[in-house]
Every structure is written in C-alpha cells, then in structure tokens.
Short mmCIF file of C-alpha atoms in Angstrom, two decimals:
data_model
loop_
_atom_site.label_atom_id
_atom_site.label_comp_id
_atom_site.label_asym_id
_atom_site.label_seq_id
_atom_site.Cartn_x
_atom_site.Cartn_y
_atom_site.Cartn_z
CA MET A 1345 20.98 119.66 43.72
CA ASP A 1346 21.69 116.83 46.08
CA LYS A 1347 21.47 117.50 49.70
CA TYR A 1348 24.14 116.55 52.16
CA THR A 1349 24.54 115.82 55.60
CA THR A 1350 27.78 115.93 57.94
CA PHE A 1351 28.90 112.66 59.68
CA GLU A 1352 31.31 113.21 62.67
CA PHE A 1353 33.25 110.06 63.47
CA SER A 1354 35.75 109.74 66.37
CA LEU A 1355 37.97 106.76 66.95
CA ILE A 1356 38.40 105.72 70.48
CA SER A 1357 39.77 102.36 70.89
CA ALA A 1358 40.20 98.64 69.80
CA ASN A 1359 40.45 95.82 72.17
CA ASP A 1360 41.80 92.35 72.02
CA LEU A 1361 43.23 92.47 68.47
CA LYS A 1362 45.20 89.41 66.86
CA ASP A 1363 48.94 90.04 67.51
CA VAL A 1364 50.21 89.91 64.11
CA ASN A 1365 53.61 91.01 65.44
CA HIS A 1366 55.51 87.89 66.94
CA PHE A 1367 58.47 89.31 68.35
CA THR A 1368 57.60 93.11 68.76
CA LYS A 1369 54.83 95.17 70.13
CA MET A 1370 52.23 96.13 67.43
CA ASP A 1371 51.98 99.97 66.43
CA VAL A 1372 48.21 100.24 65.12
CA TYR A 1373 46.71 102.57 62.98
CA ALA A 1374 43.40 102.99 61.40
CA ILE A 1375 42.45 104.00 57.51
CA VAL A 1376 39.01 105.14 57.57
CA SER A 1377 36.58 105.79 54.41
CA ILE A 1378 33.23 106.21 53.39
CA THR A 1379 32.25 104.03 50.29
CA GLY A 1380 29.27 104.05 48.12
CA ASP A 1381 29.22 107.46 46.51
CA PRO A 1382 31.03 107.44 43.34
CA ASN A 1383 31.21 111.49 43.66
CA TYR A 1384 32.81 111.59 47.08
CA GLU A 1385 36.24 110.04 47.95
CA LYS A 1386 37.90 110.59 51.02
CA ILE A 1387 40.39 108.37 52.96
CA VAL A 1388 41.63 109.43 56.62
CA LYS A 1389 44.70 107.94 58.32
CA SER A 1390 44.65 107.98 62.09
CA PRO A 1391 47.89 108.49 64.04
CA VAL A 1392 49.67 105.26 65.08
CA SER A 1393 48.89 104.08 68.59
CA LYS A 1394 52.50 103.46 69.90
CA ASN A 1395 51.59 101.90 73.26
CA GLY A 1396 48.71 100.08 72.88
CA ASN A 1397 49.88 96.66 71.22
CA THR A 1398 46.76 94.48 71.03
CA ASN A 1399 44.33 97.21 72.70
CA PRO A 1400 45.35 100.23 70.83
CA SER A 1401 43.87 103.94 71.78
CA TRP A 1402 43.40 106.80 69.71
CA ASN A 1403 41.79 109.22 72.26
CA TYR A 1404 38.58 110.45 70.47
CA PHE A 1405 40.63 110.92 66.67
CA PRO A 1406 37.85 113.39 65.12
CA MET A 1407 37.26 113.06 61.33
CA ILE A 1408 34.34 114.72 59.28
CA PHE A 1409 32.71 113.33 56.30
CA SER A 1410 29.99 114.87 54.00
CA LEU A 1411 27.23 112.17 53.14
CA ASN A 1412 24.66 112.23 50.35
CA GLU A 1413 21.44 111.95 52.08
CA SER A 1414 19.73 110.07 49.14
CA LEU A 1415 22.31 107.67 49.21
CA LEU A 1416 22.40 107.58 52.88
CA HIS A 1417 18.57 106.90 53.20
CA GLU A 1418 18.73 104.17 50.53
CA ASN A 1419 21.46 102.12 52.35
CA LEU A 1420 24.27 102.47 49.95
CA LEU A 1421 26.72 104.00 52.02
CA PHE A 1422 29.24 102.27 54.35
CA LEU A 1423 31.74 103.27 56.76
CA GLU A 1424 35.01 101.53 56.13
CA ILE A 1425 37.73 100.85 59.01
CA LYS A 1426 40.84 98.98 58.50
CA LEU A 1427 43.32 98.39 61.17
CA ARG A 1428 46.78 98.14 60.33
CA CYS A 1429 50.22 97.29 62.01
CA LYS A 1430 52.97 99.75 61.16
CA ARG A 1431 56.15 98.04 60.69
CA SER A 1432 59.48 99.47 60.13
CA LEU A 1433 61.63 96.64 58.61
CA SER A 1434 58.66 95.36 56.24
CA CYS A 1435 55.27 96.33 54.81
CA ASP A 1436 52.51 97.22 57.17
CA LYS A 1437 50.36 94.40 57.96
CA ASP A 1438 46.43 94.15 58.01
CA ILE A 1439 44.93 93.38 61.23
CA SER A 1440 41.19 93.48 60.81
CA HIS A 1441 38.39 95.60 58.95
CA ILE A 1442 34.70 96.51 59.51
CA SER A 1443 32.23 97.61 57.21
CA VAL A 1444 29.28 99.41 58.79
CA PRO A 1445 26.23 100.50 56.95
CA LEU A 1446 25.77 104.12 57.71
CA LYS A 1447 21.83 103.56 57.49
CA ARG A 1448 22.41 101.51 60.50
CA LEU A 1449 24.06 104.23 62.41
CA LEU A 1450 21.55 106.93 61.34
CA ASP A 1451 18.75 104.73 62.59
CA HIS A 1452 20.60 104.54 66.00
CA ASP A 1453 21.08 108.49 66.19
CA ILE A 1454 18.84 109.72 68.84
CA ASP A 1455 18.59 113.45 68.25
CA GLY A 1456 21.31 114.29 65.75
CA LYS A 1457 23.25 116.56 68.37
CA SER A 1458 24.63 114.20 70.80
CA PHE A 1459 27.47 111.71 70.23
CA GLN A 1460 26.46 108.10 69.98
CA LEU A 1461 28.77 105.36 71.38
CA ALA A 1462 29.16 102.20 69.15
CA LYS A 1463 31.02 98.79 69.60
CA PHE A 1464 31.58 96.60 66.74
CA GLN A 1465 33.29 93.20 66.54
CA ASN A 1466 36.20 93.16 64.65
CA ASN A 1467 36.82 90.74 61.90
CA ARG A 1468 40.11 89.71 60.70
CA GLU A 1469 41.37 89.40 57.06
CA THR A 1470 40.07 85.80 57.14
CA GLY A 1471 36.60 86.91 58.20
CA LYS A 1472 36.81 85.36 61.76
CA PRO A 1473 35.74 87.65 64.52
CA LYS A 1474 38.42 88.92 66.87
CA GLY A 1475 38.22 91.51 69.63
CA ASP A 1476 35.98 94.76 69.16
CA PHE A 1477 36.25 98.31 68.03
CA VAL A 1478 34.91 101.33 69.84
CA PHE A 1479 33.98 104.66 68.32
CA SER A 1480 31.74 107.46 68.67
CA TYR A 1481 29.62 109.07 65.85
CA ARG A 1482 26.83 111.98 64.90
CA PHE A 1483 25.09 113.29 62.05
CA ASP A 1484 24.83 116.95 61.79
CA GLU A 1485 24.27 119.87 59.93
CA LYS A 1486 22.98 119.86 56.30
CA PHE A 1487 24.33 121.70 53.50
CA GLY A 1488 24.00 121.96 49.58
CA TYR A 1489 26.15 120.64 46.66
CA ARG A 1490 29.68 119.78 47.01
CA ARG A 1491 32.29 118.90 44.31
CA LYS A 1492 33.80 115.58 43.77
CA SER A 1493 37.20 115.05 45.59
CA SER A 1494 40.19 114.05 44.10
CA SER A 1495 41.51 111.35 46.25
CA GLN A 1496 41.93 107.71 45.26
CA LEU A 1497 40.48 104.71 46.98
CA ASP A 1498 42.93 101.67 48.01
CA GLY A 1499 41.45 98.35 45.96
CA TRP A 1500 41.17 96.69 49.55
CA ILE A 1501 38.71 99.20 50.92
CA LYS A 1502 36.59 99.10 47.48
CA ASN A 1503 36.65 95.51 47.01
CA SER A 1504 36.14 94.31 50.70
CA MET A 1505 33.18 92.19 51.47
CA VAL A 1506 33.80 91.93 55.35
CA THR A 1507 31.13 93.22 57.88
CA GLY A 1508 30.97 94.03 61.43
CA PHE A 1509 28.25 93.55 64.13
CA ILE A 1510 26.73 95.71 66.59
CA ILE A 1511 27.48 94.68 70.30
CA PRO A 1512 25.45 96.46 72.95
CA CYS A 1513 27.38 98.95 75.00
CA ALA A 1514 27.12 99.14 78.57
CA TRP A 1515 28.41 102.67 79.00
#
C-alpha cells in the first residue's frame, strides 16, 4: 500500500508578465496540476484576476493535492503552473509556465506545519524569462491508499519541458 502526503498550495500573485493583450487589459488565471504520478490526475483552475493586468493577484487561492511519497522522494513529481489570459472574442492565450520539482520544495520545507513562501521566475512559452510568480506551500498530514482520479490532463501540461528557478525571497 502506497503512502501519501498532503500538499497544500496557495496562489498569491504574478508580477511583470508579458502583456499578450495589446489593446485591452489582461484578465489572468492559472491552471495548476501535479505531474509524474500515472495514478493521480488533478487539474485546478484559479479564479480570473480581473484588475491585475500584468501583475495579477489571487489573494491566497488555496489548493490541496495528495502526493505519492515514494514518487515525491524519487524526484518524479512536478508542480505545473500555467498562466493564461482570458479573452472574450477569441481563444484564451498562454502567457507563461513554470514546472517545479516537488522534491525541491520538500527539501526547503522547514517543519511541515508552517507555510513556506516561494518566488519563481516566469518563463514565457518561448522559454525566455519574464517576471515572477509568488506562491505559498506546505507538505502536511500523511494518509493511506487513494483511488485514481478520472480527470484528464491537457497535452500542454503533460508535454511541457519549461522550468522555473527559485529566486530568494526577502519576506
């Protein structure tokens, strides 16, 4: 029986994003998933940040994921965050994407009780850096077996190779 741990994640903000709307203000949302576990598929879409434009804020939008501990310790699980611009007259536009190894976050988790603050560099779809993304996280309680989710992963999340980098926070 596999053991699982809870990963709590909260969106906070993104700063200095590339403006993909040339004539109107950007309404930005995030699509968050955990990749690397073939038995667990979960995608969470954040609310749209209506007034942030290139500096959206989600005010600590919380998400909870369950992680297979053995895959976590083998560095096989990734937190995938895709920022998109909501459009009313055409398809939504990709802004940036980060892929964070969860083992890297686990190694920086001090006590498993307090939320840790992380700031990662945003990468545009071209792979070039532009702006940063701030979130909080913690690894928490452990529990036993869970059944496979029936959600489907978008191809862009599963096939993406773009990564983010930790930037030390001054908070």
